Amino acid sequence: MAAPARTARARTAAGPAVGDPRTLDRETFGQRLRTARRKYGWTLAEVSERSGVSVPTISRAERGQLALSYEKFSALARALNMDIGAMFAEAGGSPRSLDQPVVTRANQGVRYRGLAFTYEFLGTQAAGKQMSPILGTVHARAIQGPGDFARHEGEEFMYVLSGKVEVHFDTGEVFRLAKGDSLYFDSRIGHAYISTGPRLARILGATTGESSLMRLARERESGTAGPARRNAK
């Protein structure tokens, strides 16, 4: 989802309740990152090279000193072969294969406070799922510069539950959405969300991994597709 807009607004917006067992604090998240990295015996530099996230950012995140945007924690999840459900599973729980329907009761998702969003991750018990469903509260009120645009593999859907939202793309397009409106797009295009109404907007979103067709198109563009793939219809 959207990358952080760097202003004081995020510090003043209401966040998850302190001590809530369903809120994943920065320290716990950092410990999970560090454990996953050490499992492979990788240095910070190696994870940085694999994910595209800078060494200082990974280091601060591991120490619980920094909240990450969706773009960065999804990049780290891919680099570390971590399912996002496992990354944000409730403390004491462990994701399982999707062998039966998964229910997330109202207000029972796992919350994580980013810089521009408060995320509530749904269905975290299902490991290896193709979609990442998320409830989000958009704290960002302005875009400060190019660094506020998120880019990540896959596709993204969002539906406005309440409030008003602007979705800005680095192509210059801006979509103004209100309650009941929705948007679907290629999330490799730089994008950023801001709340524009008197109250912070609430949205329901879902992101997917990169589809086989998207991957094939990218490989063809870069010339890395093998002979069999180039001839695929």
PDB file of C-alpha atoms in Angstrom:
ATOM      1  CA  MET A   1       0.000   0.000   0.000  1.00  0.00           C
ATOM      2  CA  ALA A   2       0.999   3.600   0.322  1.00  0.00           C
ATOM      3  CA  ALA A   3       4.420   4.773   1.428  1.00  0.00           C
ATOM      4  CA  PRO A   4       4.879   7.226   4.318  1.00  0.00           C
ATOM      5  CA  ALA A   5       4.180  10.934   4.054  1.00  0.00           C
ATOM      6  CA  ARG A   6       6.753  12.445   6.379  1.00  0.00           C
ATOM      7  CA  THR A   7       4.980  14.973   8.557  1.00  0.00           C
ATOM      8  CA  ALA A   8       3.937  15.225  12.176  1.00  0.00           C
ATOM      9  CA  ARG A   9       0.413  14.043  11.337  1.00  0.00           C
ATOM     10  CA  ALA A  10       1.378  10.391  11.881  1.00  0.00           C
ATOM     11  CA  ARG A  11       2.537  11.113  15.411  1.00  0.00           C
ATOM     12  CA  THR A  12      -0.716  12.793  16.394  1.00  0.00           C
ATOM     13  CA  ALA A  13      -3.187  10.357  14.835  1.00  0.00           C
ATOM     14  CA  ALA A  14      -4.681   7.767  17.165  1.00  0.00           C
ATOM     15  CA  GLY A  15      -2.921   4.410  16.944  1.00  0.00           C
ATOM     16  CA  PRO A  16      -3.718   0.924  18.203  1.00  0.00           C
ATOM     17  CA  ALA A  17      -4.339   0.509  21.906  1.00  0.00           C
ATOM     18  CA  VAL A  18      -1.175  -0.036  23.913  1.00  0.00           C
ATOM     19  CA  GLY A  19      -0.954  -3.551  25.299  1.00  0.00           C
ATOM     20  CA  ASP A  20      -3.481  -5.005  22.861  1.00  0.00           C
ATOM     21  CA  PRO A  21      -2.292  -8.580  22.169  1.00  0.00           C
ATOM     22  CA  ARG A  22      -3.430  -8.241  18.557  1.00  0.00           C
ATOM     23  CA  THR A  23      -1.156  -5.239  17.992  1.00  0.00           C
ATOM     24  CA  LEU A  24       2.236  -6.186  16.634  1.00  0.00           C
ATOM     25  CA  ASP A  25       4.709  -3.773  18.205  1.00  0.00           C
ATOM     26  CA  ARG A  26       7.892  -2.688  16.447  1.00  0.00           C
ATOM     27  CA  GLU A  27      10.136  -4.700  18.775  1.00  0.00           C
ATOM     28  CA  THR A  28       8.338  -7.995  18.089  1.00  0.00           C
ATOM     29  CA  PHE A  29       8.292  -7.302  14.364  1.00  0.00           C
ATOM     30  CA  GLY A  30      12.011  -6.533  14.475  1.00  0.00           C
ATOM     31  CA  GLN A  31      12.755  -9.781  16.305  1.00  0.00           C
ATOM     32  CA  ARG A  32      10.925 -11.733  13.601  1.00  0.00           C
ATOM     33  CA  LEU A  33      12.957 -10.026  10.892  1.00  0.00           C
ATOM     34  CA  ARG A  34      16.226 -10.727  12.698  1.00  0.00           C
ATOM     35  CA  THR A  35      15.306 -14.385  13.334  1.00  0.00           C
ATOM     36  CA  ALA A  36      14.388 -14.891   9.657  1.00  0.00           C
ATOM     37  CA  ARG A  37      17.642 -13.278   8.495  1.00  0.00           C
ATOM     38  CA  ARG A  38      19.825 -15.305  10.860  1.00  0.00           C
ATOM     39  CA  LYS A  39      18.081 -18.513   9.809  1.00  0.00           C
ATOM     40  CA  TYR A  40      19.755 -18.073   6.410  1.00  0.00           C
ATOM     41  CA  GLY A  41      22.996 -16.811   7.908  1.00  0.00           C
ATOM     42  CA  TRP A  42      22.708 -13.606   5.889  1.00  0.00           C
ATOM     43  CA  THR A  43      24.236 -10.269   6.760  1.00  0.00           C
ATOM     44  CA  LEU A  44      22.279  -7.032   6.692  1.00  0.00           C
ATOM     45  CA  ALA A  45      24.062  -6.172   3.445  1.00  0.00           C
ATOM     46  CA  GLU A  46      22.964  -9.444   1.828  1.00  0.00           C
ATOM     47  CA  VAL A  47      19.326  -8.870   2.789  1.00  0.00           C
ATOM     48  CA  SER A  48      19.593  -5.305   1.533  1.00  0.00           C
ATOM     49  CA  GLU A  49      20.869  -6.504  -1.832  1.00  0.00           C
ATOM     50  CA  ARG A  50      18.089  -9.081  -2.125  1.00  0.00           C
ATOM     51  CA  SER A  51      15.276  -6.730  -1.029  1.00  0.00           C
ATOM     52  CA  GLY A  52      16.341  -3.289  -2.217  1.00  0.00           C
ATOM     53  CA  VAL A  53      15.825  -1.947   1.319  1.00  0.00           C
ATOM     54  CA  SER A  54      18.785  -0.020   2.724  1.00  0.00           C
ATOM     55  CA  VAL A  55      21.024  -1.482   5.427  1.00  0.00           C
ATOM     56  CA  PRO A  56      20.271   1.340   7.939  1.00  0.00           C
ATOM     57  CA  THR A  57      16.521   0.820   7.444  1.00  0.00           C
ATOM     58  CA  ILE A  58      16.756  -2.935   8.023  1.00  0.00           C
ATOM     59  CA  SER A  59      19.016  -2.442  11.042  1.00  0.00           C
ATOM     60  CA  ARG A  60      16.664   0.082  12.666  1.00  0.00           C
ATOM     61  CA  ALA A  61      13.630  -2.085  11.907  1.00  0.00           C
ATOM     62  CA  GLU A  62      15.301  -5.126  13.507  1.00  0.00           C
ATOM     63  CA  ARG A  63      15.989  -3.073  16.639  1.00  0.00           C
ATOM     64  CA  GLY A  64      12.373  -1.907  16.814  1.00  0.00           C
ATOM     65  CA  GLN A  65      13.334   1.703  16.135  1.00  0.00           C
ATOM     66  CA  LEU A  66      11.491   2.164  12.851  1.00  0.00           C
ATOM     67  CA  ALA A  67       8.029   1.479  11.453  1.00  0.00           C
ATOM     68  CA  LEU A  68       8.084   0.250   7.875  1.00  0.00           C
ATOM     69  CA  SER A  69       5.822   1.026   4.938  1.00  0.00           C
ATOM     70  CA  TYR A  70       4.001  -1.760   3.088  1.00  0.00           C
ATOM     71  CA  GLU A  71       6.503  -1.449   0.260  1.00  0.00           C
ATOM     72  CA  LYS A  72       9.455  -2.184   2.528  1.00  0.00           C
ATOM     73  CA  PHE A  73       8.031  -4.961   4.674  1.00  0.00           C
ATOM     74  CA  SER A  74       6.653  -6.756   1.587  1.00  0.00           C
ATOM     75  CA  ALA A  75      10.096  -6.468  -0.075  1.00  0.00           C
ATOM     76  CA  LEU A  76      11.727  -7.919   3.048  1.00  0.00           C
ATOM     77  CA  ALA A  77       9.141 -10.705   3.204  1.00  0.00           C
ATOM     78  CA  ARG A  78       9.963 -11.723  -0.372  1.00  0.00           C
ATOM     79  CA  ALA A  79      13.719 -11.553   0.243  1.00  0.00           C
ATOM     80  CA  LEU A  80      13.471 -13.654   3.415  1.00  0.00           C
ATOM     81  CA  ASN A  81      10.902 -16.082   1.946  1.00  0.00           C
ATOM     82  CA  MET A  82       8.472 -15.085   4.668  1.00  0.00           C
ATOM     83  CA  ASP A  83       4.732 -15.257   4.219  1.00  0.00           C
ATOM     84  CA  ILE A  84       3.203 -11.900   5.182  1.00  0.00           C
ATOM     85  CA  GLY A  85       0.735 -13.841   7.336  1.00  0.00           C
ATOM     86  CA  ALA A  86       3.674 -15.313   9.274  1.00  0.00           C
ATOM     87  CA  MET A  87       5.319 -11.919   9.511  1.00  0.00           C
ATOM     88  CA  PHE A  88       2.200 -10.399  11.086  1.00  0.00           C
ATOM     89  CA  ALA A  89       0.703 -13.413  12.853  1.00  0.00           C
ATOM     90  CA  GLU A  90      -0.680 -12.793  16.323  1.00  0.00           C
ATOM     91  CA  ALA A  91       1.836 -13.504  19.070  1.00  0.00           C
ATOM     92  CA  GLY A  92       1.727 -17.161  20.042  1.00  0.00           C
ATOM     93  CA  GLY A  93       0.005 -18.178  16.809  1.00  0.00           C
ATOM     94  CA  SER A  94       1.433 -19.846  13.755  1.00  0.00           C
ATOM     95  CA  PRO A  95       0.058 -19.769  10.202  1.00  0.00           C
ATOM     96  CA  ARG A  96      -1.171 -23.038   8.692  1.00  0.00           C
ATOM     97  CA  SER A  97      -1.907 -24.223   5.190  1.00  0.00           C
ATOM     98  CA  LEU A  98      -5.197 -23.080   3.702  1.00  0.00           C
ATOM     99  CA  ASP A  99      -6.933 -26.424   4.072  1.00  0.00           C
ATOM    100  CA  GLN A 100     -10.162 -24.937   5.431  1.00  0.00           C
ATOM    101  CA  PRO A 101     -11.872 -21.512   5.544  1.00  0.00           C
ATOM    102  CA  VAL A 102     -10.241 -18.927   7.795  1.00  0.00           C
ATOM    103  CA  VAL A 103     -12.458 -16.592   9.823  1.00  0.00           C
ATOM    104  CA  THR A 104     -11.250 -13.262  11.226  1.00  0.00           C
ATOM    105  CA  ARG A 105     -13.826 -11.826  13.635  1.00  0.00           C
ATOM    106  CA  ALA A 106     -14.539  -8.108  13.859  1.00  0.00           C
ATOM    107  CA  ASN A 107     -11.613  -6.195  15.377  1.00  0.00           C
ATOM    108  CA  GLN A 108      -9.603  -9.426  15.671  1.00  0.00           C
ATOM    109  CA  GLY A 109      -7.059  -8.780  12.895  1.00  0.00           C
ATOM    110  CA  VAL A 110      -3.403  -8.147  13.705  1.00  0.00           C
ATOM    111  CA  ARG A 111      -2.607  -4.432  13.730  1.00  0.00           C
ATOM    112  CA  TYR A 112       0.635  -2.739  12.808  1.00  0.00           C
ATOM    113  CA  ARG A 113       1.220   1.010  12.925  1.00  0.00           C
ATOM    114  CA  GLY A 114       3.169   2.257   9.923  1.00  0.00           C
ATOM    115  CA  LEU A 115       4.097   5.840   9.174  1.00  0.00           C
ATOM    116  CA  ALA A 116       1.178   6.690   6.898  1.00  0.00           C
ATOM    117  CA  PHE A 117      -1.187   3.819   7.705  1.00  0.00           C
ATOM    118  CA  THR A 118      -2.447   1.738  10.557  1.00  0.00           C
ATOM    119  CA  TYR A 119      -2.836  -1.712   9.035  1.00  0.00           C
ATOM    120  CA  GLU A 120      -5.122  -4.450  10.332  1.00  0.00           C
ATOM    121  CA  PHE A 121      -4.068  -7.689   8.663  1.00  0.00           C
ATOM    122  CA  LEU A 122      -6.831 -10.236   8.108  1.00  0.00           C
ATOM    123  CA  GLY A 123      -6.609 -13.985   7.611  1.00  0.00           C
ATOM    124  CA  THR A 124      -3.096 -14.120   9.017  1.00  0.00           C
ATOM    125  CA  GLN A 125      -3.588 -17.773  10.031  1.00  0.00           C
ATOM    126  CA  ALA A 126      -3.455 -18.853   6.365  1.00  0.00           C
ATOM    127  CA  ALA A 127       0.100 -19.420   5.160  1.00  0.00           C
ATOM    128  CA  GLY A 128       1.037 -19.050   1.515  1.00  0.00           C
ATOM    129  CA  LYS A 129      -2.158 -17.260   0.511  1.00  0.00           C
ATOM    130  CA  GLN A 130      -2.259 -15.452  -2.835  1.00  0.00           C
ATOM    131  CA  MET A 131      -3.923 -12.321  -1.438  1.00  0.00           C
ATOM    132  CA  SER A 132      -3.115 -10.132   1.558  1.00  0.00           C
ATOM    133  CA  PRO A 133      -6.389  -8.606   2.814  1.00  0.00           C
ATOM    134  CA  ILE A 134      -5.967  -5.493   4.936  1.00  0.00           C
ATOM    135  CA  LEU A 135      -8.120  -2.945   6.731  1.00  0.00           C
ATOM    136  CA  GLY A 136      -6.370   0.398   6.753  1.00  0.00           C
ATOM    137  CA  THR A 137      -6.693   3.799   8.379  1.00  0.00           C
ATOM    138  CA  VAL A 138      -5.007   6.424   6.212  1.00  0.00           C
ATOM    139  CA  HIS A 139      -3.084   8.950   8.347  1.00  0.00           C
ATOM    140  CA  ALA A 140      -1.251  10.728   5.538  1.00  0.00           C
ATOM    141  CA  ARG A 141      -2.618  14.193   4.741  1.00  0.00           C
ATOM    142  CA  ALA A 142      -0.123  15.343   2.108  1.00  0.00           C
ATOM    143  CA  ILE A 143       2.552  14.067  -0.241  1.00  0.00           C
ATOM    144  CA  GLN A 144       5.960  15.506   0.497  1.00  0.00           C
ATOM    145  CA  GLY A 145       7.937  14.142  -2.428  1.00  0.00           C
ATOM    146  CA  PRO A 146       8.847  11.153  -4.646  1.00  0.00           C
ATOM    147  CA  GLY A 147       9.799   9.058  -1.618  1.00  0.00           C
ATOM    148  CA  ASP A 148       6.165   8.924  -0.543  1.00  0.00           C
ATOM    149  CA  PHE A 149       5.202   6.749  -3.506  1.00  0.00           C
ATOM    150  CA  ALA A 150       5.101   2.996  -2.872  1.00  0.00           C
ATOM    151  CA  ARG A 151       5.935   0.407  -5.523  1.00  0.00           C
ATOM    152  CA  HIS A 152       5.727  -3.339  -5.099  1.00  0.00           C
ATOM    153  CA  GLU A 153       5.047  -6.432  -7.143  1.00  0.00           C
ATOM    154  CA  GLY A 154       1.528  -7.564  -7.888  1.00  0.00           C
ATOM    155  CA  GLU A 155      -1.854  -5.907  -8.069  1.00  0.00           C
ATOM    156  CA  GLU A 156      -3.837  -3.888  -5.559  1.00  0.00           C
ATOM    157  CA  PHE A 157      -7.508  -3.330  -4.799  1.00  0.00           C
ATOM    158  CA  MET A 158      -8.951  -0.801  -2.388  1.00  0.00           C
ATOM    159  CA  TYR A 159     -12.511   0.042  -1.322  1.00  0.00           C
ATOM    160  CA  VAL A 160     -13.375   3.135   0.724  1.00  0.00           C
ATOM    161  CA  LEU A 161     -15.322   2.238   3.866  1.00  0.00           C
ATOM    162  CA  SER A 162     -15.519   5.760   5.253  1.00  0.00           C
ATOM    163  CA  GLY A 163     -14.061   9.195   4.670  1.00  0.00           C
ATOM    164  CA  LYS A 164     -12.452  10.541   1.516  1.00  0.00           C
ATOM    165  CA  VAL A 165      -9.213   9.451  -0.125  1.00  0.00           C
ATOM    166  CA  GLU A 166      -6.982  10.651  -2.908  1.00  0.00           C
ATOM    167  CA  VAL A 167      -4.806   8.041  -4.600  1.00  0.00           C
ATOM    168  CA  HIS A 168      -1.863   9.680  -6.353  1.00  0.00           C
ATOM    169  CA  PHE A 169       0.241   7.922  -8.972  1.00  0.00           C
ATOM    170  CA  ASP A 170       3.721   8.930 -10.029  1.00  0.00           C
ATOM    171  CA  THR A 171       2.359   9.194 -13.575  1.00  0.00           C
ATOM    172  CA  GLY A 172       0.559  12.356 -12.430  1.00  0.00           C
ATOM    173  CA  GLU A 173      -2.887  10.744 -12.235  1.00  0.00           C
ATOM    174  CA  VAL A 174      -4.990  11.450  -9.143  1.00  0.00           C
ATOM    175  CA  PHE A 175      -8.194   9.593  -8.231  1.00  0.00           C
ATOM    176  CA  ARG A 176     -10.544  11.164  -5.693  1.00  0.00           C
ATOM    177  CA  LEU A 177     -12.627   8.545  -3.946  1.00  0.00           C
ATOM    178  CA  ALA A 178     -15.413   8.633  -1.357  1.00  0.00           C
ATOM    179  CA  LYS A 179     -17.342   6.018   0.617  1.00  0.00           C
ATOM    180  CA  GLY A 180     -18.339   3.132  -1.628  1.00  0.00           C
ATOM    181  CA  ASP A 181     -15.784   3.916  -4.351  1.00  0.00           C
ATOM    182  CA  SER A 182     -13.055   1.447  -5.261  1.00  0.00           C
ATOM    183  CA  LEU A 183      -9.874   1.249  -7.308  1.00  0.00           C
ATOM    184  CA  TYR A 184      -7.872  -1.597  -8.856  1.00  0.00           C
ATOM    185  CA  PHE A 185      -4.380  -1.111 -10.263  1.00  0.00           C
ATOM    186  CA  ASP A 186      -0.933  -2.502 -11.006  1.00  0.00           C
ATOM    187  CA  SER A 187       0.953  -1.830  -7.781  1.00  0.00           C
ATOM    188  CA  ARG A 188       4.313  -1.629  -9.574  1.00  0.00           C
ATOM    189  CA  ILE A 189       3.214   1.903 -10.508  1.00  0.00           C
ATOM    190  CA  GLY A 190       4.244   4.364  -7.793  1.00  0.00           C
ATOM    191  CA  HIS A 191       1.208   5.190  -5.644  1.00  0.00           C
ATOM    192  CA  ALA A 192       0.361   7.044  -2.440  1.00  0.00           C
ATOM    193  CA  TYR A 193      -2.820   7.461  -0.411  1.00  0.00           C
ATOM    194  CA  ILE A 194      -3.899  10.544   1.526  1.00  0.00           C
ATOM    195  CA  SER A 195      -7.004  11.282   3.597  1.00  0.00           C
ATOM    196  CA  THR A 196      -8.785  14.419   2.396  1.00  0.00           C
ATOM    197  CA  GLY A 197     -11.933  14.528   4.539  1.00  0.00           C
ATOM    198  CA  PRO A 198     -12.333  15.924   8.066  1.00  0.00           C
ATOM    199  CA  ARG A 199     -11.846  12.408   9.476  1.00  0.00           C
ATOM    200  CA  LEU A 200      -9.181   9.874   8.618  1.00  0.00           C
ATOM    201  CA  ALA A 201     -10.337   7.531   5.881  1.00  0.00           C
ATOM    202  CA  ARG A 202     -10.869   3.818   6.417  1.00  0.00           C
ATOM    203  CA  ILE A 203     -10.300   1.460   3.526  1.00  0.00           C
ATOM    204  CA  LEU A 204     -10.431  -2.239   2.783  1.00  0.00           C
ATOM    205  CA  GLY A 205      -7.581  -3.365   0.585  1.00  0.00           C
ATOM    206  CA  ALA A 206      -6.075  -6.486  -0.892  1.00  0.00           C
ATOM    207  CA  THR A 207      -2.725  -6.973  -2.558  1.00  0.00           C
ATOM    208  CA  THR A 208      -1.533  -9.932  -4.596  1.00  0.00           C
ATOM    209  CA  GLY A 209       1.833 -11.260  -5.563  1.00  0.00           C
ATOM    210  CA  GLU A 210       3.122 -10.920  -9.090  1.00  0.00           C
ATOM    211  CA  SER A 211       1.023 -13.038 -11.460  1.00  0.00           C
ATOM    212  CA  SER A 212       2.640 -15.366 -13.988  1.00  0.00           C
ATOM    213  CA  LEU A 213       1.456 -13.143 -16.842  1.00  0.00           C
ATOM    214  CA  MET A 214       2.913 -10.014 -15.211  1.00  0.00           C
ATOM    215  CA  ARG A 215       6.193 -11.834 -14.597  1.00  0.00           C
ATOM    216  CA  LEU A 216       6.342 -13.055 -18.188  1.00  0.00           C
ATOM    217  CA  ALA A 217       5.671  -9.541 -19.510  1.00  0.00           C
ATOM    218  CA  ARG A 218       8.417  -8.105 -17.283  1.00  0.00           C
ATOM    219  CA  GLU A 219      10.886 -10.772 -18.369  1.00  0.00           C
ATOM    220  CA  ARG A 220      10.101 -10.128 -22.025  1.00  0.00           C
ATOM    221  CA  GLU A 221      10.640  -6.402 -21.524  1.00  0.00           C
ATOM    222  CA  SER A 222      14.013  -7.038 -19.894  1.00  0.00           C
ATOM    223  CA  GLY A 223      14.990  -9.806 -22.314  1.00  0.00           C
ATOM    224  CA  THR A 224      15.407 -12.386 -19.546  1.00  0.00           C
ATOM    225  CA  ALA A 225      12.649 -14.790 -20.597  1.00  0.00           C
ATOM    226  CA  GLY A 226      13.892 -18.183 -21.767  1.00  0.00           C
ATOM    227  CA  PRO A 227      13.151 -19.556 -25.259  1.00  0.00           C
ATOM    228  CA  ALA A 228      10.162 -21.583 -24.096  1.00  0.00           C
ATOM    229  CA  ARG A 229       8.626 -18.587 -22.345  1.00  0.00           C
ATOM    230  CA  ARG A 230       9.251 -16.275 -25.260  1.00  0.00           C
ATOM    231  CA  ASN A 231       7.296 -18.655 -27.469  1.00  0.00           C
ATOM    232  CA  ALA A 232       4.468 -19.077 -24.969  1.00  0.00           C
ATOM    233  CA  LYS A 233       1.047 -17.905 -26.119  1.00  0.00           C
TER     234      LYS A 233
END
